[in-house]
Amino acid sequence: MVDPSHVQPPKKPQTPEPQPKPVTPAKQPQKPYNVPSSNQNTLGAMFSFMGKDEAKSIQQVFRLASITIMAQMNQQTKRMKEINEEEKA
């Protein structure tokens, strides 16, 4: 037995910055779930096919959506600048 008064408490390991994981496509379930036809075109139906990687898949959906929105905003900004240039000329 070690005398506890001589044991130094373990130092906290320095945690490195979390690295973003590469985006992997969601795995398709082996058997498709039975989705009621009234629910087929809703977000609920989309999420019901995600299986156990649901959190990753939802995160991926929102990441793609935000990237798409940012791209559209950038295009709109460029277009507005072009319109302003044309009006000045």
mmCIF file of C-alpha atoms in Angstrom:
data_model
loop_
_atom_site.group_PDB
_atom_site.id
_atom_site.type_symbol
_atom_site.label_atom_id
_atom_site.label_comp_id
_atom_site.label_asym_id
_atom_site.label_seq_id
_atom_site.Cartn_x
_atom_site.Cartn_y
_atom_site.Cartn_z
ATOM 1 C CA MET A 1 0.000 0.000 0.000
ATOM 2 C CA VAL A 2 1.226 3.501 -0.824
ATOM 3 C CA ASP A 3 0.980 6.203 1.819
ATOM 4 C CA PRO A 4 -1.583 8.642 0.308
ATOM 5 C CA SER A 5 0.136 11.694 1.833
ATOM 6 C CA HIS A 6 3.171 11.156 -0.454
ATOM 7 C CA VAL A 7 1.168 10.666 -3.647
ATOM 8 C CA GLN A 8 0.849 13.770 -5.806
ATOM 9 C CA PRO A 9 -2.537 14.271 -7.430
ATOM 10 C CA PRO A 10 -2.348 13.492 -11.156
ATOM 11 C CA LYS A 11 -1.935 16.555 -13.351
ATOM 12 C CA LYS A 12 -4.761 17.301 -15.747
ATOM 13 C CA PRO A 13 -3.668 16.377 -19.256
ATOM 14 C CA GLN A 14 -3.703 19.305 -21.643
ATOM 15 C CA THR A 15 -6.531 18.752 -24.078
ATOM 16 C CA PRO A 16 -5.723 19.797 -27.646
ATOM 17 C CA GLU A 17 -8.208 21.842 -29.639
ATOM 18 C CA PRO A 18 -10.880 19.491 -31.017
ATOM 19 C CA GLN A 19 -10.266 18.876 -34.705
ATOM 20 C CA PRO A 20 -13.325 18.966 -37.001
ATOM 21 C CA LYS A 21 -14.073 15.456 -38.211
ATOM 22 C CA PRO A 22 -14.377 14.859 -41.948
ATOM 23 C CA VAL A 23 -17.997 14.726 -43.074
ATOM 24 C CA THR A 24 -19.061 11.194 -43.926
ATOM 25 C CA PRO A 25 -22.316 10.440 -45.716
ATOM 26 C CA ALA A 26 -25.049 9.000 -43.514
ATOM 27 C CA LYS A 27 -25.306 5.215 -43.605
ATOM 28 C CA GLN A 28 -28.500 3.909 -45.152
ATOM 29 C CA PRO A 29 -30.420 1.488 -42.927
ATOM 30 C CA GLN A 30 -30.595 -2.138 -44.103
ATOM 31 C CA LYS A 31 -34.414 -2.207 -44.213
ATOM 32 C CA PRO A 32 -36.353 0.963 -45.045
ATOM 33 C CA TYR A 33 -38.704 2.022 -42.275
ATOM 34 C CA ASN A 34 -42.443 2.061 -42.866
ATOM 35 C CA VAL A 35 -43.242 5.738 -43.286
ATOM 36 C CA PRO A 36 -46.925 6.624 -43.556
ATOM 37 C CA SER A 37 -47.669 8.155 -46.965
ATOM 38 C CA SER A 38 -49.007 11.342 -45.342
ATOM 39 C CA ASN A 39 -45.579 11.809 -43.745
ATOM 40 C CA GLN A 40 -43.519 11.111 -46.867
ATOM 41 C CA ASN A 41 -42.650 14.679 -47.872
ATOM 42 C CA THR A 42 -41.923 16.081 -44.425
ATOM 43 C CA LEU A 43 -38.717 16.670 -42.519
ATOM 44 C CA GLY A 44 -39.861 13.976 -40.092
ATOM 45 C CA ALA A 45 -39.746 11.419 -42.880
ATOM 46 C CA MET A 46 -36.286 12.587 -43.843
ATOM 47 C CA PHE A 47 -35.013 12.219 -40.287
ATOM 48 C CA SER A 48 -36.757 8.869 -39.747
ATOM 49 C CA PHE A 49 -34.426 7.274 -42.320
ATOM 50 C CA MET A 50 -31.273 8.333 -40.516
ATOM 51 C CA GLY A 51 -30.818 5.359 -38.194
ATOM 52 C CA LYS A 52 -28.357 5.482 -35.315
ATOM 53 C CA ASP A 53 -26.123 8.168 -36.841
ATOM 54 C CA GLU A 54 -29.018 10.590 -36.433
ATOM 55 C CA ALA A 55 -27.119 13.350 -34.631
ATOM 56 C CA LYS A 56 -24.298 13.353 -37.188
ATOM 57 C CA SER A 57 -26.776 13.297 -40.051
ATOM 58 C CA ILE A 58 -28.829 16.176 -38.681
ATOM 59 C CA GLN A 59 -25.623 18.138 -38.076
ATOM 60 C CA GLN A 60 -24.592 17.422 -41.671
ATOM 61 C CA VAL A 61 -27.978 18.576 -43.004
ATOM 62 C CA PHE A 62 -27.718 21.891 -41.176
ATOM 63 C CA ARG A 63 -24.058 22.320 -42.160
ATOM 64 C CA LEU A 64 -24.950 21.844 -45.830
ATOM 65 C CA ALA A 65 -27.913 24.191 -45.461
ATOM 66 C CA SER A 66 -25.760 26.912 -43.898
ATOM 67 C CA ILE A 67 -23.097 26.504 -46.603
ATOM 68 C CA THR A 68 -25.800 26.813 -49.268
ATOM 69 C CA ILE A 69 -27.258 29.929 -47.632
ATOM 70 C CA MET A 70 -23.809 31.533 -47.353
ATOM 71 C CA ALA A 71 -23.096 30.814 -51.017
ATOM 72 C CA GLN A 72 -26.407 32.380 -52.047
ATOM 73 C CA MET A 73 -25.709 35.449 -49.898
ATOM 74 C CA ASN A 74 -22.257 35.810 -51.473
ATOM 75 C CA GLN A 75 -23.798 35.613 -54.946
ATOM 76 C CA GLN A 76 -26.393 38.237 -54.022
ATOM 77 C CA THR A 77 -23.674 40.521 -52.630
ATOM 78 C CA LYS A 78 -21.633 40.176 -55.840
ATOM 79 C CA ARG A 79 -24.731 40.891 -57.937
ATOM 80 C CA MET A 80 -25.547 43.992 -55.851
ATOM 81 C CA LYS A 81 -21.977 45.249 -56.332
ATOM 82 C CA GLU A 82 -22.272 44.689 -60.092
ATOM 83 C CA ILE A 83 -25.564 46.611 -60.173
ATOM 84 C CA ASN A 84 -23.987 49.479 -58.210
ATOM 85 C CA GLU A 85 -21.015 49.553 -60.618
ATOM 86 C CA GLU A 86 -23.381 49.668 -63.603
ATOM 87 C CA GLU A 87 -25.410 52.494 -62.052
ATOM 88 C CA LYS A 88 -22.253 54.550 -61.386
ATOM 89 C CA ALA A 89 -20.974 54.086 -64.945
#
